[in-house]
Coordinates of C-alpha atoms in Angstrom, one line a residue:
Chain P
M84 CA 74.7 112.2 68.4
S85 CA 75.3 108.6 68.9
A86 CA 72.5 108.1 71.4
P87 CA 69.7 108.1 68.9
T88 CA 71.7 105.7 66.7
S89 CA 72.1 103.0 69.3
T90 CA 68.6 103.4 70.6
S91 CA 67.0 103.0 67.3
A92 CA 69.2 100.0 66.6
A93 CA 68.0 98.5 69.8
V94 CA 64.4 99.1 69.0
H95 CA 64.9 97.7 65.6
N96 CA 66.6 94.6 66.9
D97 CA 63.9 94.0 69.5
G98 CA 61.0 94.5 67.2
P99 CA 60.0 91.1 66.1
T100 CA 60.7 89.3 69.4
R101 CA 58.7 91.8 71.4
A102 CA 55.7 91.9 69.2
K103 CA 55.2 88.2 69.6
G104 CA 55.5 88.0 73.3
V105 CA 52.7 90.6 74.0
R106 CA 49.7 88.4 74.7
R107 CA 51.4 85.5 76.5
S108 CA 52.9 87.6 79.3
L109 CA 49.7 89.3 80.1
R110 CA 47.8 86.2 80.9
A111 CA 48.4 85.4 84.5
T112 CA 48.6 81.7 85.4
P113 CA 49.0 80.4 88.9
T114 CA 52.8 80.0 88.3
A115 CA 52.9 83.6 87.1
W116 CA 51.4 84.7 90.4
V117 CA 53.9 82.8 92.4
I118 CA 56.8 84.2 90.4
W119 CA 55.5 87.8 90.7
A120 CA 55.0 87.2 94.4
V121 CA 58.7 86.1 94.8
V122 CA 59.8 89.1 92.8
A123 CA 57.7 91.4 95.0
F124 CA 59.2 89.8 98.1
F125 CA 62.7 90.3 96.7
F126 CA 61.9 94.0 95.9
V127 CA 60.4 94.6 99.3
N128 CA 63.4 93.3 101.1
L129 CA 65.7 95.1 98.8
A130 CA 63.9 98.3 99.5
G131 CA 64.3 97.5 103.2
V132 CA 68.0 97.0 102.8
V133 CA 68.5 100.2 100.8
G134 CA 66.0 102.2 102.8
S135 CA 67.5 101.3 106.2
V136 CA 70.8 102.7 105.1
L137 CA 69.2 105.8 103.7
V138 CA 67.2 106.4 106.8
S139 CA 70.1 105.7 109.0
S140 CA 72.3 108.1 107.1
F141 CA 69.9 110.9 107.9
G142 CA 69.0 109.7 111.4
R143 CA 70.1 111.2 114.7
R144 CA 70.1 108.3 117.1
W145 CA 68.6 105.0 116.1
F146 CA 68.4 102.1 118.6
D147 CA 65.6 99.8 119.3
T148 CA 62.8 101.6 117.4
W149 CA 61.2 101.7 114.0
L150 CA 62.7 105.1 113.1
P151 CA 65.5 107.2 114.4
S152 CA 64.8 109.8 117.0
G153 CA 65.3 112.7 114.7
F154 CA 66.7 113.6 111.3
T155 CA 69.8 115.6 110.3
T156 CA 72.2 116.0 107.5
Q157 CA 75.2 116.3 109.7
W158 CA 76.6 112.9 108.8
Y159 CA 77.1 113.8 105.2
G160 CA 79.1 116.8 106.2
E161 CA 81.1 114.7 108.7
A162 CA 81.8 112.0 106.2
W163 CA 82.9 114.5 103.6
H164 CA 85.5 116.1 105.9
E165 CA 86.5 113.1 108.0
F166 CA 87.2 110.8 105.1
G167 CA 88.6 113.5 102.8
L168 CA 86.0 112.5 100.3
L169 CA 86.9 115.2 97.7
H170 CA 90.3 113.7 97.4
V171 CA 89.0 110.1 97.3
I172 CA 86.5 110.9 94.6
T173 CA 89.1 112.7 92.6
V174 CA 91.4 109.7 92.8
T175 CA 88.5 107.4 91.8
L176 CA 87.6 109.5 88.8
I177 CA 91.2 109.9 87.6
A178 CA 92.0 106.2 88.0
S179 CA 88.8 105.1 86.3
A180 CA 89.2 107.6 83.4
L181 CA 92.8 106.3 82.8
V182 CA 91.6 102.7 83.0
V183 CA 88.8 103.4 80.5
A184 CA 91.1 105.2 78.1
L185 CA 93.9 102.7 78.1
S186 CA 91.7 99.6 77.9
V187 CA 89.8 101.0 74.9
V188 CA 93.0 102.0 73.2
V189 CA 94.6 98.5 73.8
G190 CA 91.4 96.4 73.5
A191 CA 89.6 97.9 70.5
P192 CA 92.2 97.0 67.9
A193 CA 92.5 93.5 69.3
A194 CA 88.7 93.1 69.2
Y195 CA 88.9 94.2 65.5
V196 CA 91.3 91.5 64.6
L197 CA 89.4 88.8 66.5
A198 CA 86.1 89.8 64.9
R199 CA 87.4 89.9 61.4
Q200 CA 90.2 87.4 60.9
N201 CA 90.9 83.8 61.3
F202 CA 94.5 82.9 62.0
P203 CA 96.4 80.0 63.4
G204 CA 96.3 80.1 67.2
K205 CA 93.2 82.3 67.4
R206 CA 91.5 80.0 69.9
L207 CA 94.6 80.2 72.2
V208 CA 94.6 84.0 72.0
Y209 CA 90.9 84.1 72.7
I210 CA 91.2 81.9 75.8
T211 CA 94.1 83.9 77.1
F212 CA 91.9 87.0 76.9
L213 CA 89.0 85.2 78.5
L214 CA 91.0 83.9 81.5
P215 CA 91.2 87.2 83.5
I216 CA 87.4 87.4 83.4
L217 CA 87.0 83.7 84.4
M218 CA 89.3 84.0 87.4
P219 CA 88.4 85.6 90.7
P220 CA 90.4 88.9 91.1
I221 CA 92.0 87.7 94.3
T222 CA 93.7 84.7 92.6
Y223 CA 95.7 86.8 90.2
G224 CA 95.5 90.0 92.3
I225 CA 97.9 88.7 95.0
P226 CA 100.7 87.6 92.6
L227 CA 100.0 90.8 90.6
A228 CA 100.3 93.0 93.6
T229 CA 103.5 91.3 94.6
V230 CA 105.0 91.9 91.1
L231 CA 103.7 95.5 91.1
Y232 CA 105.4 96.1 94.6
K233 CA 108.6 94.6 93.2
F234 CA 108.7 97.1 90.4
G235 CA 107.5 100.0 92.6
F236 CA 104.1 100.6 91.0
A237 CA 101.9 99.4 93.8
G238 CA 101.0 101.9 96.5
H239 CA 100.6 104.6 93.8
L240 CA 97.9 105.5 91.3
S241 CA 99.9 103.8 88.6
G242 CA 99.6 100.4 90.4
V243 CA 95.9 100.8 90.8
V244 CA 95.5 101.7 87.1
L245 CA 97.7 98.8 85.9
A246 CA 95.9 96.2 88.2
N247 CA 92.5 97.4 87.0
L248 CA 93.5 97.1 83.4
V249 CA 93.8 93.3 83.8
P250 CA 90.1 92.5 83.7
S251 CA 89.2 95.7 81.8
V252 CA 91.1 95.1 78.5
P253 CA 89.5 91.6 78.0
F254 CA 86.2 93.1 78.9
V255 CA 86.5 95.7 76.2
I256 CA 87.6 93.0 73.7
L257 CA 84.6 90.8 74.5
T258 CA 82.0 93.6 74.4
M259 CA 83.4 95.3 71.3
T260 CA 83.7 92.1 69.2
P261 CA 80.0 91.7 68.4
F262 CA 79.7 95.4 67.5
I263 CA 82.6 95.1 65.0
E264 CA 81.1 91.9 63.6
Q265 CA 78.0 93.9 62.7
V266 CA 79.8 96.4 60.5
D267 CA 79.7 95.1 57.0
P268 CA 83.3 94.4 55.8
R269 CA 82.2 95.4 52.3
I270 CA 82.1 99.0 53.5
E271 CA 85.8 98.8 54.3
S272 CA 86.6 97.1 51.0
A273 CA 84.8 99.8 49.2
A274 CA 86.7 102.5 51.0
R275 CA 90.0 100.7 50.2
M276 CA 89.1 100.5 46.5
L277 CA 88.5 104.2 46.5
G278 CA 92.1 104.6 47.7
A279 CA 91.7 104.9 51.5
G280 CA 94.7 103.7 53.5
T281 CA 94.5 101.7 56.7
R282 CA 94.6 104.8 58.8
A283 CA 91.9 106.5 56.8
V284 CA 89.7 103.4 56.9
F285 CA 90.0 103.3 60.7
L286 CA 89.5 107.0 61.4
K287 CA 86.9 107.9 58.8
I288 CA 84.9 104.6 58.3
L289 CA 85.2 102.3 61.4
A290 CA 85.6 104.8 64.2
P291 CA 82.3 106.6 63.5
L292 CA 80.4 103.4 63.0
L293 CA 81.7 101.9 66.2
V294 CA 81.0 104.9 68.4
P295 CA 78.0 103.1 70.0
G296 CA 80.1 100.0 70.7
L297 CA 83.0 102.1 72.0
L298 CA 80.7 104.0 74.3
A299 CA 79.0 100.9 75.6
S300 CA 82.3 99.2 76.5
A301 CA 83.8 102.4 77.9
I302 CA 80.9 103.1 80.2
L303 CA 80.7 99.5 81.4
V304 CA 84.4 99.5 82.1
L305 CA 83.9 102.7 84.0
V306 CA 81.1 101.2 86.1
R307 CA 83.2 98.1 86.8
T308 CA 86.3 100.0 87.7
V309 CA 84.5 102.4 90.1
G310 CA 83.1 99.3 91.8
M311 CA 86.1 97.1 91.6
F312 CA 87.2 96.4 95.2
E313 CA 89.7 93.5 95.3
L314 CA 92.3 94.7 92.8
T315 CA 92.3 98.3 94.1
F316 CA 92.4 97.1 97.7
L317 CA 95.5 95.0 97.0
T318 CA 97.4 97.7 95.2
A319 CA 96.4 101.0 96.6
G320 CA 98.5 103.1 98.9
P321 CA 97.1 105.6 101.4
D322 CA 97.0 108.3 98.7
S323 CA 95.6 106.2 96.0
Q324 CA 92.5 104.7 97.6
T325 CA 89.3 104.7 95.6
L326 CA 85.9 105.3 97.1
V327 CA 85.1 101.5 97.5
V328 CA 88.3 100.9 99.3
A329 CA 88.0 103.9 101.5
L330 CA 84.5 102.8 102.4
Y331 CA 85.7 99.3 103.2
Y332 CA 88.3 100.7 105.6
S333 CA 85.9 103.0 107.2
M334 CA 83.4 100.2 107.8
S335 CA 85.9 97.5 108.9
A336 CA 87.3 100.0 111.4
A337 CA 83.8 100.5 112.8
G338 CA 83.5 101.5 116.4
I339 CA 85.9 104.4 115.9
R340 CA 83.5 106.2 113.5
A341 CA 79.8 106.8 113.8
Q342 CA 78.0 104.2 111.9
Q343 CA 75.8 106.8 110.3
S344 CA 78.7 108.6 108.7
V345 CA 79.7 105.3 107.0
D346 CA 76.1 105.0 105.9
A347 CA 76.2 108.5 104.5
M348 CA 79.4 107.6 102.6
A349 CA 77.8 104.5 101.2
V350 CA 74.9 106.6 100.0
I351 CA 77.3 108.9 98.3
Y352 CA 79.0 106.0 96.6
T353 CA 75.8 104.4 95.5
S354 CA 74.4 107.7 94.1
M355 CA 77.6 108.1 92.1
M356 CA 77.3 104.5 90.7
L357 CA 73.6 105.1 90.0
V358 CA 74.3 108.1 87.9
L359 CA 77.0 106.1 86.0
L360 CA 74.6 103.2 85.5
V361 CA 71.7 105.4 84.3
V362 CA 74.0 107.0 81.8
A363 CA 75.2 103.5 80.7
L364 CA 71.6 102.3 80.3
R365 CA 70.9 105.2 77.9
F366 CA 73.6 103.8 75.6
V367 CA 73.5 100.1 76.2
N368 CA 70.5 97.8 76.1
P369 CA 71.5 95.5 78.9
T370 CA 69.7 92.5 77.5
Q371 CA 71.6 92.6 74.3
L372 CA 75.1 92.4 75.8
V373 CA 75.4 88.7 75.2
A374 CA 73.1 87.8 72.4
R375 CA 72.9 90.4 69.7
V376 CA 70.1 89.9 67.3
K377 CA 71.6 90.5 63.9
E378 CA 70.2 93.3 61.9
E379 CA 69.7 91.1 58.8
P380 CA 66.5 91.3 56.9
E381 CA 65.1 87.8 56.9
Chain A
M96 CA 108.1 74.8 46.1
S97 CA 111.7 75.2 47.0
T98 CA 112.2 78.6 45.4
V99 CA 109.7 80.5 47.4
S100 CA 110.3 84.2 47.0
G101 CA 109.6 86.6 49.9
L102 CA 106.4 88.0 48.3
D103 CA 105.0 84.5 47.5
W104 CA 105.6 83.4 51.1
R105 CA 103.8 86.4 52.5
H106 CA 101.0 85.8 50.1
R107 CA 100.6 82.2 51.3
L108 CA 100.6 83.3 54.9
A109 CA 98.0 85.9 54.1
E110 CA 95.8 83.2 52.8
R111 CA 95.9 81.5 56.2
G112 CA 95.0 84.8 57.8
V113 CA 98.4 85.9 58.8
D114 CA 99.0 89.4 57.5
R115 CA 100.0 92.9 58.8
R116 CA 96.6 93.4 60.5
L117 CA 97.7 90.9 63.1
W118 CA 100.0 93.6 64.5
L119 CA 96.9 95.2 66.0
L120 CA 96.7 92.3 68.4
L121 CA 100.2 93.1 69.7
P122 CA 99.4 95.7 72.4
A123 CA 96.6 93.6 74.0
T124 CA 98.8 90.4 73.8
V125 CA 101.8 92.1 75.3
F126 CA 99.6 93.5 78.0
V127 CA 98.0 90.2 78.9
L128 CA 101.5 88.6 78.9
V129 CA 103.0 91.2 81.1
L130 CA 100.2 91.9 83.6
F131 CA 98.4 88.6 83.7
I132 CA 100.5 85.6 82.6
Y133 CA 103.8 86.9 84.0
P134 CA 102.5 87.6 87.5
F135 CA 100.7 84.3 87.5
V136 CA 103.8 82.4 86.6
Y137 CA 105.8 84.5 89.1
G138 CA 103.3 83.7 91.8
L139 CA 103.4 80.0 90.9
S140 CA 107.1 79.9 91.1
L141 CA 107.1 82.0 94.3
S142 CA 104.7 79.5 95.9
F143 CA 107.4 76.8 95.5
Q144 CA 109.9 78.9 97.4
P145 CA 108.7 78.8 100.9
M146 CA 109.8 81.7 103.1
N147 CA 110.8 79.5 106.0
G148 CA 112.6 76.9 104.0
G149 CA 111.5 73.3 103.5
G150 CA 110.8 71.5 100.2
A151 CA 109.3 73.0 97.2
F152 CA 105.9 71.9 98.3
A153 CA 106.2 73.1 101.9
N154 CA 103.6 75.9 101.4
Y155 CA 101.1 73.5 99.9
Q156 CA 101.8 70.9 102.7
K157 CA 101.3 73.7 105.3
F158 CA 98.0 74.6 103.8
F159 CA 96.6 71.1 103.5
S160 CA 97.8 69.9 106.8
D161 CA 96.2 72.8 108.7
A162 CA 92.5 72.1 109.1
Y163 CA 91.8 75.7 109.8
Q164 CA 93.2 76.6 106.4
R165 CA 92.0 73.6 104.5
D166 CA 88.4 74.1 105.6
T167 CA 88.3 77.5 103.9
I168 CA 88.0 75.6 100.6
L169 CA 84.8 73.9 101.8
T170 CA 83.5 77.0 103.4
T171 CA 83.9 79.0 100.1
L172 CA 82.3 76.3 98.1
K173 CA 79.4 76.0 100.6
I174 CA 78.7 79.7 100.2
A175 CA 79.4 80.2 96.5
L176 CA 77.8 77.1 94.9
P177 CA 74.3 77.4 96.4
A178 CA 74.3 81.2 95.9
A179 CA 75.3 80.9 92.3
L180 CA 72.9 78.1 91.7
L181 CA 70.0 79.9 93.3
N182 CA 70.7 83.1 91.4
V183 CA 70.6 81.3 88.1
L184 CA 67.6 79.1 88.9
A185 CA 65.6 82.1 90.2
A186 CA 66.5 84.1 87.2
V187 CA 65.0 81.6 84.7
P188 CA 61.3 81.9 85.5
I189 CA 61.5 85.6 86.1
A190 CA 63.4 86.2 82.8
F191 CA 60.8 84.0 81.2
R192 CA 58.1 86.3 82.4
M193 CA 60.0 89.4 81.4
R194 CA 60.8 88.6 77.8
G195 CA 57.5 89.7 76.4
R196 CA 56.5 93.3 76.1
F197 CA 54.4 94.9 78.8
R198 CA 53.9 98.1 80.6
G199 CA 56.7 99.1 82.9
K200 CA 59.2 96.5 81.5
R201 CA 61.9 99.1 81.2
L202 CA 61.3 100.4 84.8
M203 CA 61.3 96.8 86.1
T204 CA 64.6 96.0 84.3
T205 CA 66.1 99.2 85.7
V206 CA 64.9 98.4 89.2
L207 CA 66.4 94.9 88.9
V208 CA 69.7 96.4 87.8
I209 CA 69.9 98.9 90.7
P210 CA 71.5 96.4 93.1
I211 CA 74.6 96.4 90.9
T212 CA 75.2 100.0 91.9
L213 CA 74.9 99.3 95.6
G214 CA 78.4 98.0 96.2
T215 CA 79.5 95.7 98.9
V216 CA 79.5 98.2 101.7
L217 CA 76.0 99.6 101.3
T218 CA 74.7 96.0 100.9
A219 CA 76.6 95.0 104.0
Q220 CA 75.4 98.0 106.0
G221 CA 71.9 97.6 104.7
L222 CA 71.8 93.9 105.6
L223 CA 73.1 94.6 109.1
N224 CA 70.5 97.4 109.6
F225 CA 67.6 95.6 108.0
L226 CA 68.1 92.0 109.1
G227 CA 69.8 92.7 112.3
P228 CA 68.2 91.8 115.7
T229 CA 66.5 95.3 115.9
G230 CA 66.1 95.7 112.2
W231 CA 62.8 96.1 110.3
F232 CA 62.7 92.5 109.1
N233 CA 62.8 91.0 112.6
R234 CA 60.4 93.7 113.8
V235 CA 57.9 92.7 111.2
L236 CA 58.3 89.0 112.0
M237 CA 57.8 89.6 115.7
G238 CA 55.0 92.1 115.0
I239 CA 52.9 89.5 113.1
G240 CA 53.9 86.9 115.7
L241 CA 55.9 84.5 113.6
T242 CA 58.7 84.5 116.1
D243 CA 59.3 85.7 119.7
D244 CA 63.0 86.3 119.5
P245 CA 64.8 88.0 116.7
I246 CA 66.2 85.5 114.1
R247 CA 70.0 85.8 113.7
L248 CA 70.6 86.5 110.0
T249 CA 73.7 88.6 110.1
N250 CA 77.3 88.0 111.2
N251 CA 76.9 84.5 110.1
Y252 CA 76.6 82.3 106.9
W253 CA 73.2 83.8 106.0
G254 CA 74.4 87.4 106.0
V255 CA 77.0 86.5 103.4
F256 CA 74.6 84.4 101.5
F257 CA 72.0 87.2 101.2
S258 CA 74.7 89.7 100.1
L259 CA 75.6 87.3 97.3
I260 CA 71.9 87.1 96.3
V261 CA 71.5 90.9 96.4
T262 CA 74.6 91.5 94.2
G263 CA 74.5 88.4 92.1
F264 CA 70.9 88.0 91.2
P265 CA 70.5 91.1 89.0
F266 CA 73.6 90.1 87.2
A267 CA 72.4 86.5 86.6
F268 CA 69.0 87.9 85.6
L269 CA 70.4 90.2 83.0
L270 CA 72.5 87.5 81.4
V271 CA 69.6 84.9 81.4
L272 CA 67.3 87.5 80.0
S273 CA 69.6 88.3 77.1
Y274 CA 70.2 84.6 76.3
L275 CA 66.5 84.1 76.4
S276 CA 65.8 87.0 74.0
G277 CA 68.3 85.4 71.7
I278 CA 66.0 82.4 71.2
D279 CA 63.8 82.6 68.2
P280 CA 60.2 82.6 69.4
T281 CA 59.0 81.0 66.1
L282 CA 60.5 77.7 67.2
E283 CA 58.1 77.6 70.2
R284 CA 55.2 78.6 68.0
A285 CA 56.0 75.9 65.6
A286 CA 56.0 73.4 68.4
A287 CA 52.7 74.8 69.6
T288 CA 51.2 74.3 66.2
L289 CA 52.2 70.7 66.4
G290 CA 50.3 70.3 69.6
A291 CA 53.0 70.7 72.2
S292 CA 51.8 71.9 75.6
R293 CA 53.3 74.8 77.4
S294 CA 55.4 72.6 79.7
Q295 CA 56.5 70.4 76.8
R296 CA 57.6 73.5 74.8
F297 CA 59.6 74.7 77.7
R298 CA 61.2 71.3 78.4
R299 CA 61.9 70.2 74.8
I300 CA 62.6 73.5 73.1
T301 CA 63.4 76.5 75.2
L302 CA 65.4 74.7 78.0
P303 CA 67.8 72.8 75.7
L304 CA 68.4 76.0 73.7
L305 CA 68.9 78.0 76.9
A306 CA 71.1 75.5 78.8
P307 CA 74.5 76.6 77.3
G308 CA 73.6 80.2 78.3
L309 CA 72.6 79.0 81.7
A310 CA 76.0 77.3 82.1
T311 CA 77.8 80.5 81.2
T312 CA 75.7 82.5 83.6
F313 CA 76.3 80.0 86.3
L314 CA 80.1 80.3 85.7
L315 CA 80.2 84.1 85.8
T316 CA 78.0 84.3 88.9
F317 CA 80.1 81.6 90.5
V318 CA 83.3 83.5 89.8
L319 CA 81.7 86.5 91.5
A320 CA 80.6 84.5 94.5
F321 CA 83.8 82.6 94.8
S322 CA 85.9 85.6 95.4
V323 CA 83.6 86.9 98.1
F324 CA 85.9 88.7 100.4
P325 CA 84.6 92.1 101.6
S326 CA 81.1 90.8 102.5
A327 CA 82.6 87.7 104.2
V328 CA 84.3 90.2 106.5
L329 CA 81.6 92.8 106.9
V330 CA 78.4 90.7 107.2
G331 CA 79.8 87.4 108.0
N332 CA 81.8 85.7 110.7
P333 CA 85.3 86.1 109.3
A334 CA 86.9 84.0 112.0
G335 CA 84.6 81.1 111.8
S336 CA 81.7 80.1 109.6
T337 CA 82.5 82.4 106.7
R338 CA 86.3 82.3 106.7
V339 CA 86.6 82.0 102.9
I340 CA 89.7 81.1 101.1
S341 CA 90.3 84.6 99.7
L342 CA 90.5 85.8 103.3
A343 CA 93.1 83.2 104.1
A344 CA 95.1 84.4 101.1
Y345 CA 94.8 88.0 102.2
Q346 CA 95.8 87.3 105.7
A347 CA 98.9 85.4 104.6
A348 CA 100.0 88.3 102.3
Y349 CA 99.1 91.4 104.3
E350 CA 99.0 90.2 107.9
Q351 CA 101.9 87.7 107.9
Y352 CA 103.7 89.2 104.9
D353 CA 104.4 85.7 103.6
Y354 CA 103.9 86.3 99.9
A355 CA 105.1 82.8 99.0
Y356 CA 102.4 81.2 101.2
A357 CA 99.8 83.7 100.0
S358 CA 100.7 82.9 96.4
A359 CA 100.3 79.2 97.1
I360 CA 96.8 79.8 98.6
A361 CA 95.9 81.9 95.6
M362 CA 97.0 79.1 93.3
I363 CA 95.0 76.6 95.3
M364 CA 92.0 78.9 95.0
G365 CA 92.5 79.3 91.3
A366 CA 92.8 75.5 90.9
V367 CA 89.6 74.8 92.9
E368 CA 87.8 77.5 90.9
L369 CA 89.0 76.1 87.6
V370 CA 87.9 72.6 88.5
V371 CA 84.4 73.9 88.9
V372 CA 84.7 75.8 85.6
A373 CA 86.0 72.7 83.9
V374 CA 83.2 70.5 85.2
V375 CA 80.6 73.0 84.0
L376 CA 82.2 73.5 80.6
I377 CA 82.4 69.7 80.1
W378 CA 78.8 69.4 81.0
R379 CA 78.0 72.3 78.7
S380 CA 79.9 70.8 75.8
R381 CA 77.5 67.8 75.9
L382 CA 74.6 70.1 75.3
Y383 CA 73.2 71.4 72.1
T384 CA 75.5 74.2 71.0
G385 CA 74.2 75.0 67.5
S386 CA 72.2 78.0 66.4
T387 CA 69.3 79.2 68.6
G388 CA 67.6 80.5 65.6
G389 CA 67.4 84.2 66.3
K390 CA 70.9 85.3 67.1
G391 CA 74.1 85.4 65.2

C-alpha cells in the first residue's frame, strides 16, 4: 500500500529537475566520451571481479587457464553443510530484525522531536547522535566490546544486537528527520483541535503518513546490519556469528577449506544482500536520501 | 518575577521549546549515553591504566615509541585519503552526466549500487581471482602484449586500494548525485542567459553550490576507508605495507588481550580521524552554505 505512495512522491519530486536535463545529457562532447569510457572500464573490471567469483564457485578445478576444467554445484552443498549456513543465516536474520525493530522504536520519536522542535542544547544533542556515524566502527567498537564483555553481553546474540544498535539508531534519526519535516504540522494541530490526544495523533495521523519514511530507514538499517562486519566481529561468540563474520573466518582460514566453497558462500551472501537492496530500492529513491526536494508548489 | 507559579514557569519553558514532547528524546539519549558515550569514556580511562604498570601515558608512549606501531597511522592515511579523494572526484563528472533523464538511467543507477551488496569477502575473493597473477586481468594484458610478466596487484597496497574503490565509489556516487539533484537547474540557466560558458557555469555556479556536499561525501567515504580492516587482511599485506591502525588495535585486544593498550590505539585512531574530519569541516565552513535553490 505504501509503495505507490512513495514512488509517486519520488516522481513528483523529480519532475521539474528531470525535464530540464533531457537535452543536455544526450549531446555527447569529447569530455562525455572520456567519462563514459571510464565508467565502462569500471564496469568491465567490476564484472570481472564478480564474474570470477561466480565462475569459480561453480568451477571444478581452476588453475592457470581462462576457465575452470568443468562445472559443478557441489561447492554450494559443501558450503551449506560445512559452515552450518542455515544456522548462520538464521542468526543473521534474527539479529538484523531485532536491530531494525529496536532502532526504529528508539530512533523515530527522537527524530520527531529533532524535526519539529527547537530547544536549548539541540545542537549538542544532534552532534552526539551524529558522532557514531562519523567515527569508524573499530574506534568505539573495541571499548564497546570491552564493556559488553564486562557485563556479560558479548559473545551472545544480545551483544551483537546492542553493538549494532550504536550506528543504527543515529542512522534512523538522520533518515527519518527529513520525512517528518515534510509532514505539515497543521495536520497535527487540526487533529488536536478536534480532540485527539498525543497517542491518537501519533497512531492515527503521524504513523500512517510516515510509513514510507519508516520503511526507508528500516530497510536501510537492515542492509547495513546484514553487511556490518566490524561490530559483529568484535562482539560475536561462536554461536552468534552473522554471515559476514562467518565468511571472514572461512576466508582468513584459507588453505583448510577449498577456495571454491568460500566463493560459493560469498555468492550466497551477495545474493541475499542483493535481494534486500532491490527491495530497498523499490521504496527508497537513493538519490533523494540527502537532498529532498520539497513538495511545495512554487 | 519573583512570584512565578508552577504553571507560569512551565509556560515560559514551553515558549523556549522545552515541553513534555522532549521526553520522546529520552530513549535515544539514554541509549547513546549508555552504549556510545559510556564505553568511550570507559575506553579512554582504561587506556590510562596500562596493564603492565608505568605512568598513565605508558600505553601512548609504547605506541609512539614503537616504529612498527606508529607507522600504522601513516599507512592508514596513505590508503584512506587517496581512495576517498579519488572516489569523490570520480563521482563528480559521472554524477554530472547522470543527473539528466535518459534511457536506462534507472538501470545504470542500480548497476552502480550493486557493489554495495558485494561485501568485503566477495570483493576480496574477486580481486584475488581477477587481478591475481593468473587472473583474467593479467591474461588480457599479456594477451595484447602490454606486459610480459603478470603485474602484482593483490596482496599489496593496490589490492586494498582497489577494494576501497569498488566498495566506496558507489556510495560516493549516490551521495554526490543526490547533492547535485538538489541544486536548482534554473540557476545555471540564468547564468547561461547572461552569457556564461559551460565551464564558467560549472566553476562559478555548480561547483560552489556542490562543494559543501562534496566535503560531506568525502568525510563519509573517508570514515569508511579509514576503518578498512577486513580487506587489509584479505587482499593486502597485513604484516607490512597494509598494516593499518585498526589491525594494530585488533591485535592488541584479541591477540595480546591487552585491552588497555587496544583502547589507547583506538583512541589514537579516533583522534587522527577526528583531526581529518575537523580540517574538512573548517574548510567546509568557509564555503557558501546557504540555500542551493531547489532543496529545503
